[in-house]
Amino acid sequence: MIYTSTRDKNVRVSATEAIVKGISEDGGLFVPMTIPTLNLVDIEKLMRLDYIGRAKEILKLYLTDFTDDELSMCVEGAYKAEKFSSPEIAPLYKLNDTASVLELWRGPTCAFKDMALQLLPYLLTVSASKQLKDKKVVILVATSGDTGKAALEGFKNVPNTEILVFYPVDGVSPMQKLQMTTQEGDNVHVCAIEGNFDDAQSGVKAIFGDREIAAKCLEKNYVFSSANSINWGRLVPQIVYYVSAYCDMVNSKTVRLGEPMNVVVPTGNFGNILAAYYAKQMGVPIGKLICASNENNVLTEFLTTGHYNKNRPFHCTTSPSMDILISSNLERLLFALTNQNAEKTADWMKALSENGEYTVDDKTLAAVTELFAADYCDDTETKRTIKKIYDSYSYLCDTHTAVAMHAFAAYCAKTGDATPTVIASTANPYKFSHSVLDALKPNAQTEDEFETVDKLHDVSKMEIPAQLATLKGKTPRFTRVSKKEDMAQVVFDTLGIN
Ligand SMILES: *Cc1c(COP(=O)(O)O)cnc(C)c1O
Protein backbone atom coordinates (compact mmCIF):
# COMPACT_ATOMS: atom_id res chain seq x y z
CA MET A 1 0.00 0.00 0.00
CA ILE A 2 1.24 3.42 -0.99
CA TYR A 3 0.66 6.55 1.08
CA THR A 4 0.58 10.10 -0.23
CA SER A 5 0.28 13.59 1.29
CA THR A 6 -3.01 15.47 1.56
CA ARG A 7 -1.18 18.52 0.19
CA ASP A 8 0.96 17.00 -2.57
CA LYS A 9 -0.10 14.01 -4.60
CA ASN A 10 3.43 13.48 -5.93
CA VAL A 11 4.47 12.22 -2.51
CA ARG A 12 4.81 8.44 -2.36
CA VAL A 13 5.79 6.72 0.88
CA SER A 14 5.39 3.29 2.43
CA ALA A 15 3.58 2.65 5.72
CA THR A 16 6.82 2.46 7.71
CA GLU A 17 8.01 5.76 6.22
CA ALA A 18 4.67 7.42 6.99
CA ILE A 19 4.84 6.22 10.59
CA VAL A 20 8.44 7.30 11.15
CA LYS A 21 7.95 10.74 9.61
CA GLY A 22 4.58 11.42 11.26
CA ILE A 23 3.81 14.37 8.98
CA SER A 24 4.69 15.11 5.35
CA GLU A 25 7.33 17.77 4.62
CA ASP A 26 4.75 19.89 2.79
CA GLY A 27 2.75 20.13 6.05
CA GLY A 28 0.16 17.64 4.78
CA LEU A 29 -0.87 14.39 6.43
CA PHE A 30 -0.12 10.93 5.10
CA VAL A 31 -3.09 9.00 3.77
CA PRO A 32 -3.45 5.67 1.96
CA MET A 33 -4.03 6.15 -1.79
CA THR A 34 -6.62 3.38 -1.81
CA ILE A 35 -8.77 2.03 0.99
CA PRO A 36 -8.74 -1.78 1.30
CA THR A 37 -12.14 -3.42 1.41
CA LEU A 38 -13.89 -6.04 3.50
CA ASN A 39 -16.93 -7.91 2.21
CA LEU A 40 -19.50 -9.66 4.37
CA VAL A 41 -17.66 -12.98 4.11
CA ASP A 42 -14.52 -11.28 5.44
CA ILE A 43 -16.54 -9.74 8.27
CA GLU A 44 -18.06 -13.11 9.10
CA LYS A 45 -14.53 -14.50 9.49
CA LEU A 46 -13.52 -11.58 11.71
CA MET A 47 -16.59 -12.20 13.86
CA ARG A 48 -15.07 -15.49 14.95
CA LEU A 49 -11.77 -13.92 16.06
CA ASP A 50 -10.85 -12.13 19.28
CA TYR A 51 -9.68 -8.51 19.33
CA ILE A 52 -6.05 -9.40 18.68
CA GLY A 53 -7.02 -11.64 15.77
CA ARG A 54 -9.18 -8.93 14.25
CA ALA A 55 -6.45 -6.33 14.69
CA LYS A 56 -3.90 -8.47 12.86
CA GLU A 57 -6.20 -9.01 9.89
CA ILE A 58 -7.12 -5.36 9.53
CA LEU A 59 -3.66 -3.89 10.12
CA LYS A 60 -2.20 -6.29 7.56
CA LEU A 61 -4.30 -4.59 4.86
CA TYR A 62 -2.78 -1.18 5.60
CA LEU A 63 0.73 -1.87 6.88
CA THR A 64 1.94 -3.86 3.90
CA ASP A 65 5.65 -3.41 4.51
CA PHE A 66 5.41 -5.14 7.88
CA THR A 67 5.81 -8.92 7.85
CA ASP A 68 3.08 -11.05 9.42
CA ASP A 69 5.50 -11.95 12.22
CA GLU A 70 6.27 -8.31 12.90
CA LEU A 71 2.59 -7.42 13.02
CA SER A 72 1.81 -10.34 15.32
CA MET A 73 4.58 -9.26 17.69
CA CYS A 74 3.28 -5.65 17.68
CA VAL A 75 -0.38 -6.50 18.22
CA GLU A 76 0.23 -9.16 20.85
CA GLY A 77 2.51 -6.81 22.79
CA ALA A 78 0.06 -3.93 22.61
CA TYR A 79 -3.15 -5.70 23.62
CA LYS A 80 -1.81 -7.99 26.33
CA ALA A 81 -4.74 -9.02 28.51
CA GLU A 82 -3.13 -7.86 31.76
CA LYS A 83 -2.91 -4.27 30.50
CA PHE A 84 -6.65 -3.99 29.92
CA SER A 85 -9.47 -4.15 32.45
CA SER A 86 -11.65 -6.16 30.05
CA PRO A 87 -10.67 -9.40 28.30
CA GLU A 88 -12.51 -8.10 25.22
CA ILE A 89 -10.14 -5.06 25.09
CA ALA A 90 -12.87 -2.83 23.62
CA PRO A 91 -16.14 -4.24 25.00
CA LEU A 92 -19.66 -3.16 24.05
CA TYR A 93 -22.11 -2.35 26.83
CA LYS A 94 -25.69 -2.54 25.62
CA LEU A 95 -27.81 0.21 27.17
CA ASN A 96 -30.98 -0.66 25.25
CA ASP A 97 -32.05 -1.94 21.81
CA THR A 98 -30.70 1.06 19.94
CA ALA A 99 -27.76 2.23 22.05
CA SER A 100 -24.57 0.29 22.78
CA VAL A 101 -21.57 1.89 24.43
CA LEU A 102 -18.16 1.03 23.01
CA GLU A 103 -15.86 1.23 26.03
CA LEU A 104 -12.53 2.37 24.65
CA TRP A 105 -11.02 3.29 28.03
CA ARG A 106 -10.13 -0.14 29.39
CA GLY A 107 -6.38 0.39 28.83
CA PRO A 108 -3.58 1.46 31.20
CA THR A 109 -4.34 5.20 31.24
CA CYS A 110 -8.15 4.96 31.27
CA ALA A 111 -8.75 6.87 28.01
CA PHE A 112 -9.35 5.73 24.45
CA LYS A 113 -5.90 6.99 23.40
CA ASP A 114 -4.49 3.73 24.79
CA MET A 115 -6.14 1.79 21.97
CA ALA A 116 -3.69 3.38 19.54
CA LEU A 117 -0.84 4.41 21.81
CA GLN A 118 -0.23 0.97 23.22
CA LEU A 119 0.39 -0.18 19.64
CA LEU A 120 2.17 2.84 18.15
CA PRO A 121 5.52 2.33 19.96
CA TYR A 122 5.71 -1.17 18.54
CA LEU A 123 4.83 0.03 15.05
CA LEU A 124 7.32 2.86 15.33
CA THR A 125 10.12 0.64 16.58
CA VAL A 126 9.70 -1.75 13.65
CA SER A 127 9.38 1.17 11.22
CA ALA A 128 12.46 2.92 12.62
CA SER A 129 14.52 -0.25 12.33
CA LYS A 130 13.68 -0.34 8.62
CA GLN A 131 13.95 3.39 7.91
CA LEU A 132 16.38 5.00 10.33
CA LYS A 133 19.15 2.53 11.10
CA ASP A 134 20.93 3.84 14.21
CA LYS A 135 19.18 7.16 14.74
CA LYS A 136 17.21 8.05 17.85
CA VAL A 137 13.57 9.04 17.58
CA VAL A 138 12.21 12.00 19.52
CA ILE A 139 8.45 11.83 19.91
CA LEU A 140 6.92 15.28 20.26
CA VAL A 141 3.39 15.35 21.58
CA ALA A 142 0.83 18.10 22.04
CA THR A 143 -1.95 16.98 24.31
CA SER A 144 -5.35 18.14 25.45
CA GLY A 145 -4.86 15.77 28.38
CA ASP A 146 -5.26 12.13 27.43
CA THR A 147 -2.84 11.65 24.54
CA GLY A 148 0.04 12.86 26.68
CA LYS A 149 -0.34 10.26 29.39
CA ALA A 150 -1.16 7.45 26.96
CA ALA A 151 1.90 8.29 24.84
CA LEU A 152 4.17 8.51 27.91
CA GLU A 153 2.95 5.14 29.11
CA GLY A 154 3.33 3.59 25.65
CA PHE A 155 6.81 4.96 25.00
CA LYS A 156 8.37 4.82 28.47
CA ASN A 157 11.74 3.07 28.37
CA VAL A 158 11.37 2.14 24.69
CA PRO A 159 15.01 1.92 23.52
CA ASN A 160 16.37 4.66 21.23
CA THR A 161 13.38 6.87 21.92
CA GLU A 162 12.82 10.09 23.83
CA ILE A 163 9.34 11.46 24.37
CA LEU A 164 8.44 15.06 25.16
CA VAL A 165 4.85 16.05 25.94
CA PHE A 166 3.47 19.61 25.92
CA TYR A 167 0.16 20.25 27.68
CA PRO A 168 -1.86 23.46 28.25
CA VAL A 169 -1.12 24.51 31.83
CA ASP A 170 -4.74 25.30 32.72
CA GLY A 171 -6.38 23.08 30.13
CA VAL A 172 -6.37 19.61 31.65
CA SER A 173 -8.19 17.95 34.55
CA PRO A 174 -6.33 17.56 37.89
CA MET A 175 -6.16 13.79 37.37
CA GLN A 176 -4.82 14.19 33.83
CA LYS A 177 -2.14 16.59 35.08
CA LEU A 178 -1.11 14.29 37.88
CA GLN A 179 -0.97 11.30 35.54
CA MET A 180 1.49 13.13 33.31
CA THR A 181 3.64 14.95 35.84
CA THR A 182 4.28 11.80 37.88
CA GLN A 183 5.15 9.62 34.86
CA GLU A 184 8.00 7.20 35.43
CA GLY A 185 10.60 6.18 32.88
CA ASP A 186 14.11 7.24 31.82
CA ASN A 187 13.20 8.70 28.43
CA VAL A 188 10.09 10.70 29.34
CA HIS A 189 9.74 14.50 29.53
CA VAL A 190 6.73 16.70 30.25
CA CYS A 191 6.33 20.46 29.98
CA ALA A 192 3.30 22.71 30.53
CA ILE A 193 2.81 25.66 28.21
CA GLU A 194 1.08 28.95 28.79
CA GLY A 195 -1.61 28.56 26.15
CA ASN A 196 -4.33 26.20 25.03
CA PHE A 197 -4.22 22.91 23.12
CA ASP A 198 -4.27 24.64 19.73
CA ASP A 199 -1.15 26.60 20.77
CA ALA A 200 0.57 23.39 21.80
CA GLN A 201 -0.39 21.61 18.58
CA SER A 202 0.62 24.55 16.38
CA GLY A 203 3.94 24.81 18.24
CA VAL A 204 4.70 21.14 17.73
CA LYS A 205 3.72 21.31 14.06
CA ALA A 206 5.99 24.34 13.63
CA ILE A 207 8.92 22.45 15.13
CA PHE A 208 8.27 19.55 12.74
CA GLY A 209 8.33 21.97 9.81
CA ASP A 210 11.52 23.81 10.85
CA ARG A 211 14.53 22.60 8.88
CA GLU A 212 17.04 24.44 11.08
CA ILE A 213 15.79 22.72 14.21
CA ALA A 214 15.81 19.39 12.40
CA ALA A 215 19.41 19.91 11.24
CA LYS A 216 20.55 20.83 14.75
CA CYS A 217 18.95 17.71 16.19
CA LEU A 218 20.26 15.48 13.43
CA GLU A 219 23.81 16.50 14.39
CA LYS A 220 23.10 14.72 17.66
CA ASN A 221 21.54 11.80 15.79
CA TYR A 222 17.96 12.71 16.71
CA VAL A 223 14.99 12.70 14.33
CA PHE A 224 11.45 13.81 15.22
CA SER A 225 8.27 11.85 14.99
CA SER A 226 4.74 12.37 16.24
CA ALA A 227 2.44 10.41 18.50
CA ASN A 228 -0.51 12.70 17.78
CA SER A 229 -3.31 11.54 15.54
CA ILE A 230 -1.65 13.32 12.65
CA ASN A 231 0.52 10.15 12.61
CA TRP A 232 -1.02 7.41 10.48
CA GLY A 233 0.23 4.90 13.04
CA ARG A 234 -2.23 6.44 15.49
CA LEU A 235 -5.20 6.27 13.18
CA VAL A 236 -4.95 2.79 11.77
CA PRO A 237 -5.31 1.02 15.16
CA GLN A 238 -8.51 3.02 15.68
CA ILE A 239 -10.10 1.59 12.53
CA VAL A 240 -9.82 -1.83 14.16
CA TYR A 241 -12.24 -1.14 16.98
CA TYR A 242 -15.01 0.04 14.69
CA VAL A 243 -14.72 -3.14 12.64
CA SER A 244 -14.55 -5.11 15.86
CA ALA A 245 -17.60 -3.30 17.27
CA TYR A 246 -19.60 -4.22 14.18
CA CYS A 247 -18.59 -7.87 14.62
CA ASP A 248 -19.73 -7.70 18.24
CA MET A 249 -23.00 -6.01 17.29
CA VAL A 250 -23.73 -8.90 14.91
CA ASN A 251 -22.52 -11.54 17.35
CA SER A 252 -24.81 -10.14 20.05
CA LYS A 253 -27.70 -10.11 17.50
CA THR A 254 -28.11 -6.36 17.92
CA VAL A 255 -27.84 -6.01 14.12
CA ARG A 256 -28.02 -8.65 11.40
CA LEU A 257 -24.93 -9.14 9.26
CA GLY A 258 -25.12 -6.62 6.44
CA GLU A 259 -27.50 -4.27 8.23
CA PRO A 260 -26.08 -0.89 9.24
CA MET A 261 -25.16 0.54 12.61
CA ASN A 262 -24.72 4.24 13.30
CA VAL A 263 -21.71 5.56 15.20
CA VAL A 264 -21.53 8.54 17.59
CA VAL A 265 -18.12 9.94 18.50
CA PRO A 266 -17.22 12.71 20.97
CA THR A 267 -14.82 14.64 18.80
CA GLY A 268 -11.86 16.95 19.16
CA ASN A 269 -9.05 16.51 16.67
CA PHE A 270 -11.32 14.42 14.39
CA GLY A 271 -9.08 11.33 14.61
CA ASN A 272 -11.50 8.94 16.26
CA ILE A 273 -14.46 9.72 14.02
CA LEU A 274 -12.21 9.66 10.95
CA ALA A 275 -11.27 6.08 11.82
CA ALA A 276 -15.00 5.25 11.81
CA TYR A 277 -15.24 6.89 8.38
CA TYR A 278 -12.39 4.70 7.08
CA ALA A 279 -14.12 1.61 8.51
CA LYS A 280 -17.24 2.61 6.58
CA GLN A 281 -15.21 3.12 3.40
CA MET A 282 -13.76 -0.35 3.88
CA GLY A 283 -17.25 -1.78 3.62
CA VAL A 284 -18.30 -2.12 7.25
CA PRO A 285 -22.06 -1.42 7.25
CA ILE A 286 -22.03 1.93 9.01
CA GLY A 287 -24.89 4.38 8.45
CA LYS A 288 -24.52 7.89 9.86
CA LEU A 289 -21.39 9.14 11.55
CA ILE A 290 -22.60 11.45 14.31
CA CYS A 291 -20.02 13.99 15.44
CA ALA A 292 -20.50 15.29 18.98
CA SER A 293 -18.81 18.47 20.20
CA ASN A 294 -18.84 20.58 23.34
CA GLU A 295 -19.17 24.38 23.28
CA ASN A 296 -16.11 24.49 21.03
CA ASN A 297 -18.51 23.63 18.25
CA VAL A 298 -16.45 24.51 15.20
CA LEU A 299 -17.10 21.03 13.76
CA THR A 300 -20.86 21.15 14.33
CA GLU A 301 -20.94 24.28 12.21
CA PHE A 302 -18.61 22.91 9.56
CA LEU A 303 -20.35 19.56 9.14
CA THR A 304 -23.73 21.23 8.71
CA THR A 305 -22.80 24.37 6.71
CA GLY A 306 -19.44 23.71 5.04
CA HIS A 307 -17.97 26.79 6.75
CA TYR A 308 -14.99 26.14 9.02
CA ASN A 309 -14.33 29.11 11.26
CA LYS A 310 -11.93 28.99 14.18
CA ASN A 311 -12.33 32.72 14.85
CA ARG A 312 -14.48 32.28 17.89
CA PRO A 313 -13.99 32.25 21.65
CA PHE A 314 -12.09 29.27 23.02
CA HIS A 315 -14.06 27.64 25.85
CA CYS A 316 -12.45 25.66 28.66
CA THR A 317 -15.13 23.04 29.30
CA THR A 318 -15.70 20.03 31.54
CA SER A 319 -14.77 17.84 28.54
CA PRO A 320 -11.26 19.32 28.11
CA SER A 321 -9.97 16.65 25.72
CA MET A 322 -12.33 18.14 23.16
CA ASP A 323 -11.39 21.78 23.73
CA ILE A 324 -9.99 22.18 20.24
CA LEU A 325 -10.67 24.65 17.46
CA ILE A 326 -8.25 23.28 14.86
CA SER A 327 -9.24 19.69 14.14
CA SER A 328 -6.21 18.41 12.26
CA ASN A 329 -7.65 15.21 10.88
CA LEU A 330 -10.45 16.97 9.05
CA GLU A 331 -7.79 17.57 6.39
CA ARG A 332 -7.75 13.84 5.65
CA LEU A 333 -11.52 13.81 5.19
CA LEU A 334 -11.42 16.79 2.83
CA PHE A 335 -8.76 15.08 0.74
CA ALA A 336 -10.87 11.92 0.50
CA LEU A 337 -14.13 13.72 -0.28
CA THR A 338 -12.62 15.84 -3.04
CA ASN A 339 -11.51 12.74 -4.91
CA GLN A 340 -8.00 13.23 -3.50
CA ASN A 341 -7.63 16.82 -4.66
CA ALA A 342 -4.41 17.91 -2.91
CA GLU A 343 -4.42 21.46 -4.37
CA LYS A 344 -7.91 22.16 -3.07
CA THR A 345 -7.10 20.65 0.32
CA ALA A 346 -3.88 22.65 0.57
CA ASP A 347 -5.73 25.86 -0.37
CA TRP A 348 -8.29 25.36 2.38
CA MET A 349 -5.59 24.60 4.93
CA LYS A 350 -3.71 27.73 3.85
CA ALA A 351 -6.86 29.81 4.28
CA LEU A 352 -7.33 28.26 7.72
CA SER A 353 -3.84 29.14 8.85
CA GLU A 354 -3.91 32.65 7.34
CA ASN A 355 -7.52 33.74 7.97
CA GLY A 356 -8.75 31.16 10.44
CA GLU A 357 -11.56 30.08 8.12
CA TYR A 358 -12.55 28.50 4.83
CA THR A 359 -15.71 27.31 3.10
CA VAL A 360 -15.87 24.15 1.02
CA ASP A 361 -17.68 23.93 -2.32
CA ASP A 362 -21.27 22.63 -2.56
CA LYS A 363 -20.26 19.24 -3.87
CA THR A 364 -17.93 18.61 -0.93
CA LEU A 365 -20.57 19.88 1.49
CA ALA A 366 -23.12 17.48 -0.02
CA ALA A 367 -20.70 14.59 0.51
CA VAL A 368 -20.11 15.74 4.10
CA THR A 369 -23.79 16.01 5.01
CA GLU A 370 -24.57 12.66 3.39
CA LEU A 371 -22.04 10.99 5.71
CA PHE A 372 -22.21 13.01 8.90
CA ALA A 373 -24.65 14.43 11.39
CA ALA A 374 -23.40 16.78 14.10
CA ASP A 375 -24.53 18.33 17.34
CA TYR A 376 -23.06 19.92 20.43
CA CYS A 377 -23.92 20.79 24.00
CA ASP A 378 -22.67 22.99 26.83
CA ASP A 379 -21.49 21.93 30.28
CA THR A 380 -24.95 22.20 31.85
CA GLU A 381 -26.38 19.77 29.28
CA THR A 382 -23.36 17.52 29.73
CA LYS A 383 -23.98 17.34 33.46
CA ARG A 384 -27.68 16.71 32.97
CA THR A 385 -26.89 13.91 30.55
CA ILE A 386 -24.53 12.15 32.97
CA LYS A 387 -27.29 12.19 35.57
CA LYS A 388 -29.97 11.08 33.11
CA ILE A 389 -27.93 8.13 31.82
CA TYR A 390 -27.05 7.13 35.37
CA ASP A 391 -30.66 7.34 36.56
CA SER A 392 -32.01 5.46 33.54
CA TYR A 393 -29.43 2.68 33.21
CA SER A 394 -27.24 2.79 36.36
CA TYR A 395 -24.44 3.45 33.90
CA LEU A 396 -21.81 6.02 34.77
CA CYS A 397 -20.20 7.86 31.87
CA ASP A 398 -17.56 10.54 31.75
CA THR A 399 -18.10 14.08 30.48
CA HIS A 400 -16.87 13.39 26.93
CA THR A 401 -19.06 10.34 26.55
CA ALA A 402 -21.97 12.37 27.92
CA VAL A 403 -21.48 14.91 25.13
CA ALA A 404 -21.84 12.00 22.69
CA MET A 405 -24.93 10.68 24.50
CA HIS A 406 -26.49 14.09 24.21
CA ALA A 407 -25.74 14.39 20.49
CA PHE A 408 -27.20 10.92 19.97
CA ALA A 409 -30.44 11.84 21.74
CA ALA A 410 -30.68 15.07 19.74
CA TYR A 411 -30.06 13.20 16.48
CA CYS A 412 -32.74 10.59 17.25
CA ALA A 413 -35.26 13.26 18.24
CA LYS A 414 -34.56 15.24 15.06
CA THR A 415 -34.55 12.38 12.56
CA GLY A 416 -36.49 9.51 14.11
CA ASP A 417 -33.65 7.25 12.93
CA ALA A 418 -33.84 4.07 15.01
CA THR A 419 -30.75 2.34 13.58
CA PRO A 420 -28.81 0.45 16.27
CA THR A 421 -26.00 2.73 17.32
CA VAL A 422 -22.56 2.45 18.82
CA ILE A 423 -21.59 5.34 21.08
CA ALA A 424 -17.85 5.67 21.52
CA SER A 425 -17.02 6.06 25.22
CA THR A 426 -13.64 7.70 25.42
CA ALA A 427 -12.67 7.96 29.07
CA ASN A 428 -13.21 6.37 32.46
CA PRO A 429 -15.41 8.70 34.59
CA TYR A 430 -12.77 8.84 37.36
CA LYS A 431 -10.47 10.84 35.07
CA PHE A 432 -13.01 13.65 35.42
CA SER A 433 -14.29 12.94 38.92
CA HIS A 434 -14.93 16.57 39.81
CA SER A 435 -17.41 17.16 36.99
CA VAL A 436 -18.95 13.69 37.12
CA LEU A 437 -19.61 13.90 40.85
CA ASP A 438 -21.03 17.39 40.40
CA ALA A 439 -23.50 15.89 37.92
CA LEU A 440 -24.66 13.14 40.27
CA LYS A 441 -24.50 15.08 43.52
CA PRO A 442 -24.22 18.82 42.94
CA ASN A 443 -21.49 20.61 44.90
CA ALA A 444 -20.33 17.48 46.72
CA GLN A 445 -16.94 17.74 44.99
CA THR A 446 -14.04 19.29 46.88
CA GLU A 447 -10.66 20.73 45.94
CA ASP A 448 -9.00 17.47 47.01
CA GLU A 449 -9.04 15.26 43.93
CA PHE A 450 -8.86 11.98 45.80
CA GLU A 451 -11.55 12.94 48.29
CA THR A 452 -13.72 13.65 45.26
CA VAL A 453 -12.78 10.28 43.76
CA ASP A 454 -13.83 8.53 46.97
CA LYS A 455 -17.11 10.42 47.08
CA LEU A 456 -17.83 9.49 43.48
CA HIS A 457 -17.20 5.90 44.46
CA ASP A 458 -19.60 6.20 47.41
CA VAL A 459 -22.31 7.56 45.16
CA SER A 460 -21.80 5.32 42.13
CA LYS A 461 -20.16 2.18 43.51
CA MET A 462 -18.18 2.01 40.26
CA GLU A 463 -14.74 0.51 40.75
CA ILE A 464 -11.87 3.02 40.99
CA PRO A 465 -9.11 2.07 38.53
CA ALA A 466 -5.99 1.11 40.50
CA GLN A 467 -3.75 3.14 38.21
CA LEU A 468 -5.62 6.31 39.22
CA ALA A 469 -5.98 5.44 42.91
CA THR A 470 -2.22 4.92 43.28
CA LEU A 471 -1.45 8.45 42.05
CA LYS A 472 -2.55 9.72 45.46
CA GLY A 473 0.38 11.20 47.30
CA LYS A 474 2.83 10.93 44.41
CA THR A 475 5.11 13.91 43.93
CA PRO A 476 5.26 15.42 40.43
CA ARG A 477 8.58 14.93 38.62
CA PHE A 478 7.91 17.55 35.95
CA THR A 479 7.09 21.12 36.91
CA ARG A 480 8.40 23.22 34.02
CA VAL A 481 6.01 25.76 32.53
CA SER A 482 7.10 27.39 29.31
CA LYS A 483 5.86 30.20 27.10
CA LYS A 484 4.45 28.89 23.84
CA GLU A 485 7.16 30.81 21.93
CA ASP A 486 9.85 28.83 23.79
CA MET A 487 8.81 25.31 22.84
CA ALA A 488 11.81 24.81 20.54
CA GLN A 489 14.11 25.79 23.43
CA VAL A 490 12.41 23.21 25.63
CA VAL A 491 13.18 20.61 22.96
CA PHE A 492 16.85 21.64 22.88
CA ASP A 493 17.13 21.66 26.67
CA THR A 494 15.52 18.25 26.90
CA LEU A 495 17.91 16.75 24.36
CA GLY A 496 20.96 18.54 25.73
CA ILE A 497 21.49 20.58 22.57
CA ASN A 498 22.92 24.12 22.86
C1 LIG B 1 -8.82 12.75 22.61
C2 LIG B 1 -10.16 12.60 23.22
C3 LIG B 1 -11.32 12.90 22.49
C4 LIG B 1 -11.27 13.45 21.09
O1 LIG B 1 -10.82 12.50 20.14
P1 LIG B 1 -10.29 12.98 18.72
O2 LIG B 1 -9.76 11.76 18.07
O3 LIG B 1 -9.24 14.01 18.99
O4 LIG B 1 -11.47 13.56 18.01
C5 LIG B 1 -12.55 12.67 23.10
N1 LIG B 1 -12.62 12.21 24.37
C6 LIG B 1 -11.53 11.94 25.09
C7 LIG B 1 -11.69 11.46 26.50
C8 LIG B 1 -10.27 12.11 24.55
O5 LIG B 1 -9.18 11.83 25.28
XYZ file of C-alpha atoms and ligand atoms in Angstrom, residues 111-113 144 146-147 229 238 266-273 321-322 324 398 400 426-427 432, ligand 1:
39
model
C -8.755 6.867 28.010
C -9.351 5.735 24.445
C -5.903 6.992 23.399
C -5.352 18.144 25.447
C -5.256 12.128 27.433
C -2.840 11.649 24.536
C -3.310 11.539 15.537
C -8.505 3.022 15.677
C -17.218 12.712 20.970
C -14.819 14.639 18.803
C -11.860 16.953 19.162
C -9.054 16.511 16.667
C -11.321 14.416 14.387
C -9.079 11.329 14.615
C -11.498 8.941 16.262
C -14.458 9.716 14.017
C -9.966 16.652 25.721
C -12.333 18.141 23.157
C -9.991 22.176 20.239
C -17.557 10.537 31.750
C -16.866 13.392 26.928
C -13.638 7.705 25.419
C -12.670 7.957 29.072
C -13.014 13.650 35.422
C -8.817 12.751 22.609
C -10.162 12.603 23.217
C -11.323 12.901 22.490
C -11.271 13.448 21.087
O -10.815 12.501 20.144
P -10.287 12.981 18.718
O -9.760 11.764 18.074
O -9.237 14.005 18.986
O -11.467 13.561 18.007
C -12.549 12.670 23.098
N -12.621 12.214 24.366
C -11.532 11.937 25.092
C -11.693 11.463 26.497
C -10.265 12.107 24.551
O -9.181 11.827 25.281
